[in-house]
Coordinates of C-alpha atoms in Angstrom, one line a residue:
M1 CA 25.9 4.1 -15.4
R2 CA 27.2 4.2 -11.8
L3 CA 25.9 7.8 -11.5
F4 CA 22.5 6.7 -12.8
Y5 CA 22.2 4.0 -10.2
R6 CA 23.3 6.5 -7.5
V7 CA 20.7 9.0 -8.6
L8 CA 18.0 6.2 -8.7
S9 CA 19.0 5.0 -5.3
G10 CA 18.9 8.5 -3.9
L11 CA 15.4 9.0 -5.4
G12 CA 14.3 5.7 -3.8
V13 CA 15.7 6.7 -0.4
A14 CA 14.0 10.1 -0.7
L15 CA 10.7 8.5 -1.6
V16 CA 10.9 6.1 1.3
L17 CA 11.8 8.9 3.7
G18 CA 9.0 11.0 2.3
L19 CA 6.5 8.1 2.8
C20 CA 7.7 7.7 6.3
V21 CA 7.2 11.4 7.0
V22 CA 3.6 11.2 5.6
V23 CA 2.8 8.1 7.6
Y24 CA 4.2 9.7 10.8
F25 CA 2.1 12.8 10.5
I26 CA -1.0 10.9 9.6
A27 CA -0.5 8.6 12.6
N28 CA 0.5 11.5 14.9
P29 CA -2.1 14.3 14.1
K30 CA -1.2 17.8 15.2
L31 CA -3.6 18.2 18.1
P32 CA -4.1 20.9 20.7
A33 CA -2.9 20.0 24.2
Y34 CA -5.6 19.2 26.7
T35 CA -5.6 20.9 30.1
A36 CA -8.3 19.7 32.4
P37 CA -10.5 22.5 33.8
Q38 CA -10.5 22.9 37.6
H39 CA -14.2 22.2 37.6
V40 CA -17.0 21.6 35.1
H41 CA -20.2 23.6 35.9
Y42 CA -23.6 22.3 34.8
Q43 CA -26.6 24.7 34.5
D44 CA -30.2 24.0 35.4
Q45 CA -31.2 23.5 31.7
W46 CA -32.9 20.2 32.6
S47 CA -32.5 17.3 35.2
E48 CA -29.4 15.2 35.6
A49 CA -31.4 12.2 34.5
D50 CA -32.3 14.0 31.3
R51 CA -28.7 14.9 30.7
Q52 CA -27.4 11.4 31.1
L53 CA -30.2 10.0 28.9
Y54 CA -29.3 12.6 26.2
Y55 CA -25.6 11.9 26.4
Y56 CA -25.8 8.1 26.2
T57 CA -29.0 7.0 24.4
P58 CA -28.1 5.2 21.2
Q59 CA -29.5 6.1 17.8
G60 CA -28.4 3.1 15.7
T61 CA -25.2 4.6 14.2
Q62 CA -22.5 2.0 13.7
V63 CA -19.3 3.9 12.7
K64 CA -18.5 1.5 9.8
G65 CA -19.0 -1.7 11.8
L66 CA -16.7 -0.7 14.6
H67 CA -17.4 -2.7 17.8
Y68 CA -17.6 -0.9 21.1
D69 CA -15.1 -3.1 22.8
W70 CA -12.7 -2.8 19.8
F71 CA -12.7 1.0 20.1
S72 CA -12.1 0.8 23.8
A73 CA -9.1 -1.5 23.4
L74 CA -7.3 0.3 20.5
E75 CA -3.9 1.7 21.1
L76 CA -2.2 4.7 19.5
P77 CA 0.0 3.8 16.5
F78 CA 3.4 4.3 18.1
S79 CA 2.6 3.6 21.7
T80 CA 0.6 1.4 24.0
Q81 CA -1.5 4.4 25.2
R82 CA -5.2 3.7 24.8
F83 CA -6.8 5.6 21.8
A84 CA -10.1 5.9 23.7
A85 CA -8.5 7.4 26.8
P86 CA -10.6 10.4 27.8
E87 CA -7.6 12.8 27.9
Y88 CA -6.6 11.8 24.4
L89 CA -10.1 12.1 22.8
A90 CA -10.5 15.5 24.6
R91 CA -7.6 16.7 22.3
F92 CA -10.0 16.3 19.3
G93 CA -12.5 18.5 21.1
F94 CA -14.8 15.8 22.5
L95 CA -16.2 16.6 25.9
I96 CA -15.2 14.9 29.1
D97 CA -15.5 15.8 32.8
P98 CA -12.2 15.1 34.8
Q99 CA -14.5 13.8 37.6
Q100 CA -16.4 11.4 35.4
Q101 CA -16.2 7.7 36.1
A102 CA -17.3 4.6 34.1
S103 CA -21.0 3.8 34.6
A104 CA -23.6 1.3 33.3
A105 CA -24.5 3.8 30.5
N106 CA -20.9 4.6 29.8
P107 CA -18.8 1.5 30.7
A108 CA -15.7 2.5 28.8
N109 CA -15.7 6.0 30.3
L110 CA -15.9 7.7 26.9
P111 CA -16.8 11.3 26.1
V112 CA -20.3 12.8 25.7
G113 CA -22.2 11.2 22.8
F114 CA -20.2 7.9 22.6
T115 CA -22.4 5.0 23.4
R116 CA -23.3 1.5 22.1
H117 CA -26.2 -0.5 20.8
Q118 CA -27.0 -4.1 19.7
N119 CA -29.1 -4.9 16.6
P120 CA -31.9 -7.4 17.1
G121 CA -30.7 -11.0 17.0
S122 CA -27.0 -9.9 17.3
P123 CA -24.7 -10.2 20.3
V124 CA -22.4 -7.5 18.9
E125 CA -22.2 -4.1 20.7
Y126 CA -21.5 -1.4 18.1
L127 CA -19.9 1.9 18.8
D128 CA -22.8 4.4 18.4
I129 CA -22.0 8.2 18.1
T130 CA -25.1 10.1 18.9
C131 CA -26.4 13.7 18.4
A132 CA -25.1 14.6 21.8
A133 CA -21.6 14.4 20.5
C134 CA -22.2 17.2 18.1
H135 CA -24.8 19.2 20.0
T136 CA -23.2 19.7 23.4
G137 CA -20.9 22.6 24.0
E138 CA -18.5 23.9 26.6
L139 CA -17.0 27.3 27.4
R140 CA -13.8 27.7 29.5
Y141 CA -12.7 30.8 31.4
K142 CA -10.0 31.3 34.0
G143 CA -9.7 27.5 34.6
Q144 CA -13.4 26.9 34.9
A145 CA -15.6 25.1 32.3
L146 CA -19.3 25.7 31.7
R147 CA -21.2 22.9 30.0
I148 CA -23.8 24.0 27.5
D149 CA -26.2 21.2 26.9
G150 CA -27.7 21.4 23.4
G151 CA -25.0 23.8 22.3
P152 CA -22.7 23.4 19.3
A153 CA -19.7 21.1 19.7
Q154 CA -16.2 22.1 18.7
H155 CA -14.7 18.7 17.9
V156 CA -13.0 17.5 14.7
L157 CA -15.1 14.5 13.8
P158 CA -15.9 13.6 10.2
S159 CA -13.0 13.5 7.8
S160 CA -10.9 10.4 7.2
V161 CA -9.0 12.1 4.3
P162 CA -5.3 11.9 5.2
T163 CA -3.4 15.2 5.4
L164 CA 0.0 16.1 6.7
R165 CA -1.7 18.5 9.1
G166 CA -3.8 15.9 10.7
G167 CA -6.1 16.8 13.5
S168 CA -9.1 14.8 12.4
F169 CA -10.6 12.2 14.6
G170 CA -11.5 10.0 11.6
Q171 CA -8.0 10.2 10.2
A172 CA -6.4 9.3 13.6
L173 CA -8.9 6.4 14.2
V174 CA -8.0 4.9 10.8
A175 CA -4.3 5.1 11.6
S176 CA -4.8 3.3 14.9
L177 CA -7.0 0.6 13.3
A178 CA -4.3 0.0 10.6
A179 CA -1.5 0.0 13.2
T180 CA -3.4 -2.6 15.3
Y181 CA -4.1 -4.9 12.3
Y182 CA -0.6 -4.8 10.7
N183 CA 1.5 -4.7 13.9
P184 CA 1.4 -8.3 15.2
W185 CA 2.3 -7.3 18.8
K186 CA -0.4 -4.7 18.9
F187 CA -3.0 -7.1 17.5
E188 CA -2.0 -9.7 20.1
R189 CA -2.5 -7.3 23.0
F190 CA -5.7 -6.1 21.4
A191 CA -7.1 -9.6 20.8
R192 CA -6.4 -10.7 24.4
T193 CA -8.1 -7.6 25.8
V194 CA -11.2 -8.0 23.6
L195 CA -11.5 -11.8 23.8
G196 CA -10.3 -12.6 27.3
D197 CA -10.8 -16.3 28.0
N198 CA -12.2 -16.8 24.5
Y199 CA -8.8 -15.9 22.9
E200 CA -7.9 -19.2 21.4
A201 CA -11.3 -19.9 19.9
G202 CA -12.0 -16.4 18.7
H203 CA -8.7 -15.1 17.5
K204 CA -9.0 -16.0 13.9
Q205 CA -12.6 -14.7 13.5
L206 CA -11.7 -11.5 15.3
R207 CA -8.9 -10.8 12.9
K208 CA -11.2 -11.4 9.9
D209 CA -14.0 -9.2 11.3
F210 CA -11.6 -6.4 12.3
K211 CA -10.1 -6.4 8.8
A212 CA -13.6 -6.0 7.2
S213 CA -14.2 -2.9 9.3
L214 CA -10.7 -1.5 8.5
D215 CA -11.2 -2.1 4.8
T216 CA -14.5 -0.1 5.0
F217 CA -12.7 2.8 6.6
L218 CA -9.8 2.7 4.1
A219 CA -12.2 2.5 1.2
V220 CA -14.1 5.6 2.4
A221 CA -10.8 7.4 2.9
W222 CA -9.6 6.5 -0.6
N223 CA -12.9 7.4 -2.2
D224 CA -13.2 10.8 -0.5
T225 CA -9.5 11.6 -1.3
H226 CA -9.2 10.6 -5.0
R227 CA -12.6 12.1 -5.8
G228 CA -11.9 15.3 -4.0
L229 CA -15.3 15.3 -2.4
Y230 CA -14.6 17.6 0.5
P231 CA -12.3 20.4 -0.8
T232 CA -13.3 22.9 1.9
L233 CA -11.7 21.7 5.1
E234 CA -14.3 21.5 7.8
G235 CA -12.2 21.8 11.0
P236 CA -13.6 22.0 14.5
G237 CA -17.3 22.2 15.0
R238 CA -18.3 22.0 11.3
T239 CA -19.4 19.4 8.8
D240 CA -21.1 19.4 5.4
A241 CA -24.1 17.5 6.8
F242 CA -26.3 17.4 3.7
G243 CA -23.3 16.7 1.5
R244 CA -22.1 13.8 3.5
I245 CA -25.6 12.3 4.0
A246 CA -26.2 12.6 0.2
N247 CA -22.8 11.0 -0.7
A248 CA -23.4 8.2 1.8
S249 CA -27.0 7.5 0.8
F250 CA -26.9 8.1 -2.9
G251 CA -23.2 7.6 -3.8
D252 CA -22.0 4.8 -1.4
A253 CA -25.3 3.0 -1.4
I254 CA -26.6 3.4 -5.0
S255 CA -24.0 4.5 -7.6
P256 CA -20.6 6.3 -7.7
D257 CA -22.2 8.5 -10.4
N258 CA -24.1 10.2 -7.5
Y259 CA -21.1 11.5 -5.7
R260 CA -21.1 15.3 -5.5
V261 CA -18.5 17.7 -4.3
A262 CA -19.5 18.9 -0.8
N263 CA -18.1 22.4 -0.2
A264 CA -20.6 23.8 2.3
P265 CA -19.6 23.1 5.9
V266 CA -22.0 24.2 8.5
D267 CA -21.7 24.7 12.3
Y268 CA -23.7 22.3 14.5
P269 CA -26.8 24.3 15.5
H270 CA -28.0 24.6 19.1
L271 CA -31.1 22.6 20.0
W272 CA -33.0 24.4 22.7
D273 CA -36.6 25.3 21.6
M274 CA -36.0 23.7 18.2
W275 CA -39.1 21.5 18.7
T276 CA -41.2 24.7 18.6
F277 CA -40.0 25.8 15.1
D278 CA -42.1 25.3 12.0
W279 CA -39.0 24.3 9.9
V280 CA -35.6 23.0 10.9
Q281 CA -32.1 22.7 9.3
W282 CA -30.1 25.8 8.5
N283 CA -32.0 26.3 5.2
G284 CA -35.4 25.3 6.8
S285 CA -35.7 22.2 4.5
A286 CA -37.2 19.7 7.0
Q287 CA -40.3 19.7 9.1
Q288 CA -40.9 16.3 10.7
P289 CA -38.7 15.6 13.8
M290 CA -38.4 11.8 13.2
A291 CA -37.5 12.2 9.5
R292 CA -34.9 14.8 10.4
N293 CA -33.4 12.5 13.1
I294 CA -33.4 9.5 10.8
G295 CA -31.5 11.5 8.2
E296 CA -29.0 12.6 10.9
A297 CA -28.5 9.0 12.0
L298 CA -27.9 7.9 8.4
G299 CA -25.3 10.6 8.0
V300 CA -23.4 9.4 11.0
G301 CA -23.3 5.8 10.0
A302 CA -26.6 4.0 10.5
T303 CA -26.7 1.0 8.1
L304 CA -29.0 1.3 5.1
N305 CA -29.7 -1.4 2.4
F306 CA -31.3 -0.6 -0.9
F307 CA -30.6 -3.9 -2.7
D308 CA -30.7 -7.6 -2.0
S309 CA -27.8 -10.0 -2.1
H310 CA -28.2 -10.3 -5.9
G311 CA -28.0 -6.6 -6.4
Q312 CA -31.8 -6.2 -7.1
P313 CA -33.7 -3.3 -5.7
L314 CA -35.7 -4.1 -2.6
Q315 CA -39.4 -3.8 -3.1
G316 CA -42.6 -3.6 -1.0
D317 CA -42.3 -4.3 2.7
Q318 CA -38.6 -5.3 2.2
R319 CA -37.6 -1.6 1.9
Y320 CA -35.4 -0.5 3.6
P321 CA -33.8 -2.3 6.5
S322 CA -31.5 -0.2 8.7
S323 CA -30.0 0.0 12.1
V324 CA -32.0 3.2 13.0
R325 CA -33.7 3.0 16.4
V326 CA -36.9 4.9 16.1
N327 CA -38.0 4.5 19.8
D328 CA -34.6 5.8 21.0
L329 CA -34.7 8.7 18.5
H330 CA -38.1 9.7 19.8
L331 CA -36.9 9.4 23.4
I332 CA -34.0 11.8 22.7
E333 CA -36.4 14.2 20.9
E334 CA -38.9 14.1 23.8
T335 CA -36.1 14.8 26.2
L336 CA -34.9 17.8 24.2
Q337 CA -38.3 19.3 24.6
R338 CA -37.4 19.8 28.3
L339 CA -34.1 21.5 27.5
K340 CA -34.0 25.2 28.5
P341 CA -31.6 27.8 27.1
P342 CA -28.5 28.5 29.1
V343 CA -28.5 31.5 31.5
W344 CA -25.6 33.9 31.7
P345 CA -23.5 32.9 34.7
E346 CA -22.6 36.2 36.4
D347 CA -20.4 34.3 39.0
L348 CA -18.2 32.9 36.2
F349 CA -18.3 35.5 33.3
G350 CA -19.0 38.8 35.1
K351 CA -22.0 40.9 36.2
I352 CA -24.5 42.2 33.7
D353 CA -24.4 46.0 33.2
R354 CA -28.2 46.4 33.6
P355 CA -28.5 50.0 32.4
L356 CA -26.4 49.2 29.3
A357 CA -28.5 46.0 28.7
A358 CA -31.6 48.2 28.8
K359 CA -30.3 50.4 26.1
G360 CA -29.5 47.2 24.1
R361 CA -33.1 46.1 24.5
R362 CA -34.3 49.1 22.6
L363 CA -31.6 48.6 19.9
F364 CA -32.7 45.0 19.6
T365 CA -36.3 45.9 19.0
E366 CA -35.2 48.4 16.4
N367 CA -32.6 46.3 14.5
C368 CA -33.1 42.6 15.2
A369 CA -36.6 41.7 16.4
G370 CA -38.1 41.9 12.9
C371 CA -36.2 38.7 11.9
H372 CA -35.4 37.1 15.2
V373 CA -38.7 37.4 17.1
P374 CA -41.0 35.1 15.0
P375 CA -44.7 35.2 15.2
V376 CA -46.2 32.3 17.3
V377 CA -49.3 30.5 16.1
E378 CA -51.3 27.5 17.4
D379 CA -51.0 24.4 15.2
N380 CA -52.5 21.1 16.1
G381 CA -52.6 21.8 19.8
R382 CA -49.1 23.3 20.2
L383 CA -47.5 26.7 19.8
V384 CA -45.3 27.0 16.7
K385 CA -42.8 29.7 15.9
Q386 CA -42.9 30.6 12.3
L387 CA -39.3 31.4 11.4
K388 CA -38.5 34.0 8.8
M389 CA -36.7 32.5 5.8
L390 CA -34.2 35.0 4.3
P391 CA -33.2 34.5 0.6
V392 CA -29.5 34.2 -0.1
E393 CA -29.5 37.4 -2.1
V394 CA -31.0 39.3 0.9
I395 CA -29.0 37.9 3.8
G396 CA -25.8 37.7 1.6
T397 CA -24.1 34.9 3.5
D398 CA -22.1 32.1 1.9
P399 CA -24.6 30.5 -0.5
N400 CA -23.1 27.0 -0.9
T401 CA -25.3 25.2 1.7
A402 CA -28.6 26.6 0.3
T403 CA -27.6 26.2 -3.4
N404 CA -26.2 22.7 -3.1
I405 CA -29.3 21.5 -1.4
A406 CA -31.6 23.1 -4.0
D407 CA -29.5 22.5 -7.2
N408 CA -27.5 19.2 -6.9
R409 CA -29.3 16.3 -8.6
Y410 CA -29.1 12.6 -8.1
D411 CA -30.1 9.6 -10.2
L412 CA -32.2 7.3 -8.0
S413 CA -33.8 5.4 -10.9
A414 CA -32.0 2.2 -9.9
L415 CA -34.3 2.0 -6.8
Q416 CA -37.3 1.5 -9.2
W417 CA -39.7 3.7 -7.2
D418 CA -43.3 3.8 -8.4
P419 CA -44.5 7.4 -8.8
A420 CA -48.0 6.4 -7.7
E421 CA -46.7 4.9 -4.5
L422 CA -44.6 8.0 -3.8
A423 CA -47.7 10.2 -4.2
S424 CA -49.5 8.2 -1.5
M425 CA -46.7 8.5 1.0
N426 CA -46.7 10.9 4.0
V427 CA -44.4 13.3 2.2
N428 CA -45.3 16.9 1.5
L429 CA -43.1 18.7 -1.1
L430 CA -43.0 22.5 -1.1
P431 CA -43.4 24.5 -3.2
K432 CA -45.9 22.2 -4.9
S433 CA -45.5 21.3 -8.5
E434 CA -47.6 19.6 -11.1
Q435 CA -44.5 18.3 -12.8
P436 CA -43.9 14.6 -12.3
L437 CA -40.8 13.6 -10.3
D438 CA -37.8 12.8 -12.5
M439 CA -36.0 9.9 -10.8
H440 CA -32.9 10.5 -12.9
Q441 CA -32.4 13.9 -11.4
L442 CA -33.9 14.3 -8.0
S443 CA -32.7 16.9 -5.5
V444 CA -31.1 15.8 -2.3
A445 CA -34.0 17.2 -0.2
K446 CA -36.6 15.3 -2.1
G447 CA -34.5 12.2 -2.4
L448 CA -33.8 12.1 1.3
A449 CA -37.5 12.8 2.1
Y450 CA -38.5 9.6 0.3
V451 CA -35.6 7.5 1.6
T452 CA -36.3 8.5 5.2
A453 CA -40.0 7.8 4.6
F454 CA -39.2 4.2 3.5
V455 CA -36.6 3.8 6.3
E456 CA -39.1 5.1 8.8
K457 CA -41.8 2.8 7.7
R458 CA -39.6 -0.3 7.8
A459 CA -38.1 0.7 11.2
Y460 CA -41.6 1.1 12.6
Q461 CA -42.5 -2.3 11.2
D462 CA -39.4 -4.0 12.7
A463 CA -40.1 -2.3 16.1
A464 CA -43.8 -3.3 16.0
V465 CA -45.0 0.3 16.4
S466 CA -48.7 0.7 15.7
P467 CA -49.9 3.3 13.2
Q468 CA -51.4 5.4 16.0
E469 CA -48.1 5.3 17.9
Q470 CA -46.2 6.2 14.7
A471 CA -48.0 9.5 14.4
R472 CA -46.9 10.4 17.9
L473 CA -43.3 9.3 17.4
N474 CA -43.1 11.2 14.1
G475 CA -43.7 14.4 16.1
F476 CA -47.0 16.2 16.4
G477 CA -48.5 14.2 13.6
L478 CA -46.4 16.1 11.1
P479 CA -45.8 14.8 7.5
I480 CA -42.3 14.6 6.1
G481 CA -42.2 18.2 4.9
V482 CA -39.7 19.4 2.4
L483 CA -39.1 23.0 1.7
E484 CA -36.7 23.9 -1.1
L485 CA -35.6 27.5 -0.9
R486 CA -32.2 29.1 -1.5
A487 CA -32.5 30.8 1.9
Y488 CA -31.5 30.6 5.5
K489 CA -33.7 30.8 8.6
A490 CA -33.5 33.5 11.3
R491 CA -34.1 31.8 14.6
P492 CA -34.7 33.2 18.1
L493 CA -31.6 34.4 19.9
D494 CA -32.2 33.1 23.4
G495 CA -28.9 31.9 24.7
I496 CA -27.1 33.0 21.6
W497 CA -24.1 34.2 23.7
A498 CA -23.2 30.5 24.3
T499 CA -23.2 29.4 20.6
A500 CA -20.1 30.8 18.9
P501 CA -19.0 31.0 16.2
Y502 CA -21.7 32.7 14.1
L503 CA -23.5 32.5 10.7
H504 CA -24.5 29.1 9.4
N505 CA -20.9 28.2 8.5
G506 CA -19.2 29.5 11.7
S507 CA -17.3 32.1 9.7
V508 CA -17.7 35.0 12.2
P509 CA -16.0 34.3 15.6
T510 CA -17.8 36.7 17.9
V511 CA -21.1 38.5 18.3
Y512 CA -19.2 41.8 18.2
Q513 CA -17.9 41.0 14.8
L514 CA -21.3 39.9 13.6
L515 CA -22.7 43.3 14.5
S516 CA -19.8 45.0 12.6
P517 CA -19.3 45.5 8.9
Q518 CA -17.6 42.7 7.0
S519 CA -14.5 44.9 6.5
E520 CA -14.0 44.8 10.3
R521 CA -14.4 41.0 10.5
A522 CA -11.4 38.7 10.7
Q523 CA -10.4 37.2 7.3
T524 CA -8.7 34.3 9.0
F525 CA -8.9 33.1 12.6
Y526 CA -8.1 30.1 14.7
R527 CA -10.9 27.6 15.7
G528 CA -10.7 24.8 18.2
N529 CA -10.0 26.9 21.3
F530 CA -12.5 26.4 24.1
E531 CA -11.3 29.6 25.9
Y532 CA -14.3 32.0 26.1
D533 CA -14.2 35.7 25.5
P534 CA -17.1 37.1 27.7
R535 CA -16.6 40.6 26.4
H536 CA -17.0 40.0 22.6
L537 CA -19.1 36.8 23.1
G538 CA -17.1 34.1 21.3
Y539 CA -14.1 31.8 21.6
R540 CA -10.6 33.3 21.6
T541 CA -9.2 33.4 18.1
D542 CA -5.5 34.0 18.6
A543 CA -3.0 31.4 17.4
F544 CA -2.4 28.3 19.4
D545 CA -0.5 25.1 18.8
G546 CA -2.7 22.5 17.0
G547 CA -5.3 25.1 16.1
F548 CA -7.3 25.1 12.8
V549 CA -7.1 28.3 10.7
L550 CA -10.4 29.1 9.1
D551 CA -9.9 31.1 5.9
T552 CA -13.0 33.0 5.1
R553 CA -11.8 33.7 1.5
I554 CA -12.4 30.0 0.6
S555 CA -15.7 29.0 -1.0
G556 CA -18.0 27.7 1.7
N557 CA -16.2 29.8 4.4
H558 CA -17.2 33.3 3.3
N559 CA -18.0 35.7 6.2
S560 CA -20.1 38.0 4.1
G561 CA -23.7 39.1 4.7
H562 CA -25.7 39.9 7.8
E563 CA -24.0 43.3 7.8
F564 CA -24.9 46.5 9.7
R565 CA -23.1 49.2 7.8
A566 CA -23.7 52.6 6.1
G567 CA -25.3 52.6 2.7
P568 CA -28.3 51.1 0.9
Q569 CA -29.7 47.9 2.3
G570 CA -29.8 44.7 0.3
N571 CA -27.3 42.1 -1.0
G572 CA -26.2 41.3 2.6
V573 CA -26.7 44.7 4.2
I574 CA -29.5 44.2 6.7
G575 CA -29.3 47.4 8.8
R576 CA -27.7 50.7 9.4
L577 CA -24.1 51.1 10.8
L578 CA -24.1 50.4 14.5
Q579 CA -21.7 52.6 16.5
P580 CA -19.3 50.7 18.8
E581 CA -21.2 51.8 21.9
E582 CA -24.4 50.5 20.3
R583 CA -22.8 47.1 19.6
W584 CA -21.7 46.9 23.3
A585 CA -25.2 47.6 24.4
L586 CA -26.7 45.0 22.1
I587 CA -24.1 42.5 23.4
E588 CA -25.1 43.2 27.0
Y589 CA -28.7 42.6 26.2
L590 CA -28.1 39.4 24.3
K591 CA -26.5 38.0 27.5
V592 CA -29.9 38.1 29.2
L593 CA -32.3 37.7 26.3
G594 CA -34.9 35.0 27.2
G595 CA -33.5 34.5 30.7
P596 CA -34.6 35.6 34.2
L597 CA -32.2 38.6 34.2
E598 CA -34.1 40.1 31.3
H599 CA -37.0 40.9 33.5
Q600 CA -34.7 42.7 36.0
L601 CA -33.6 45.4 33.5
P602 CA -34.5 49.0 34.3
N603 CA -36.7 51.1 32.1
E604 CA -34.7 53.6 30.0

């Protein structure tokens, strides 16, 4: 019997120690070190006023009820260091400038894309993470940093699923929130910082409100974990955008039966010239700028209510209140129309070999222009680029994003939508079908089209926007267009040198590898390094402490397709084998494509 109790005690001690190890690694994520660059260089992509407006204009996201001053006052779990210190948040990949100072637009001196907003009638300032956080890039080389406005970010933002590896901003934030609530000394310091002179009167309510926000974070982390919703780790610079929006809008807000496994991470796309495209999203599934931006805001945490306090579906003009800020979304969209592609900086990354680039120009015309130089037509008073949509079986890249959007079905019958009312809305479903919509099995693209239509209508109503003004804010008078294709778009390649990694899921680290057969591409490589490789056009991929290993053998991560190799074309082979010297010539040309240096190339 004594031996039994010893074994039982040993198991108990081992369990406690194991739990302590788990808690430690969750609370201390394995992050890369941050070394400040000597200088951050900004290009002439737009004005400084446009840049600041883009960085800090709120969208209406609320990050699960987290207040701006709470976030600013949080400490790390095992120290008094501020969680929101710029140097710490930079370790997750968020962008700071060592020279930046607190300002009226950024009073807490937070990274790009971290701002605040107040809802009408409320004094609370919520933490608002905007599109700039995910669509601003930076390249570092020899101690210098080049800011790429509108470029893809490389941060680790979305996941709150606890792992021993750590590294996710969401996971680390939850750990700091929990440590603050359950450690009385931390909460005392936190409350005095937040409340100041109002400490005595507001302490109890602050603790109650803080616990409500923490409970929301914990519920999401538990839900995502035990349901296994995100089996393909996203890592730096990637998120399963449609999967997360669908799970939030249809699973969290309607029914747990609507949760779907999201195994299709995509890179954050670059934004310059996007307003000229006929279809947006990686699979070309959206058309109207406002609807696309509302969907993005909902995915990042804007509030959305489908039901009243008694659980009954909202009807008529009561549908659907949200925290979305349509005027600010339009302001951001209007500002982005002034954003120019980045220009290769010869003083930082090296001189262009002009004769080699001229050879690359010819190779580009022969091998790339057919897909990546779209025809331009005039539509409703503007010039529109008609992007080529390449079916999955043609382009051969990882199919998960396209197939999940087209094939996953959701039961939205609880919302009690009237088919006749839907038919009268400003929603254009393509390809057209005579079959009635089945509310018990609606695709994510169609479901979100109608959700955003209702949210848009209510947001315009709450903001007192006239019908005439609504058409302008929507973007060129466009309807909420939905295109359902198992395909990916081929977009223009101006500034493509600044947008690594490549393919829609970021599975190919450099342009050189993208121009090579799949057999010559890295099966695994490290992501999260900001150090740029100006020869191969991509981030450095060698191992580093705290880096994320992307395994292209995992579903959602495949690096197949878009191949130039010998043999018959089709099933991912899009062109002939390019010899190494041809790849280098193409790379040299891609450095100048669309920029002023392109016009300085000699004739062959």
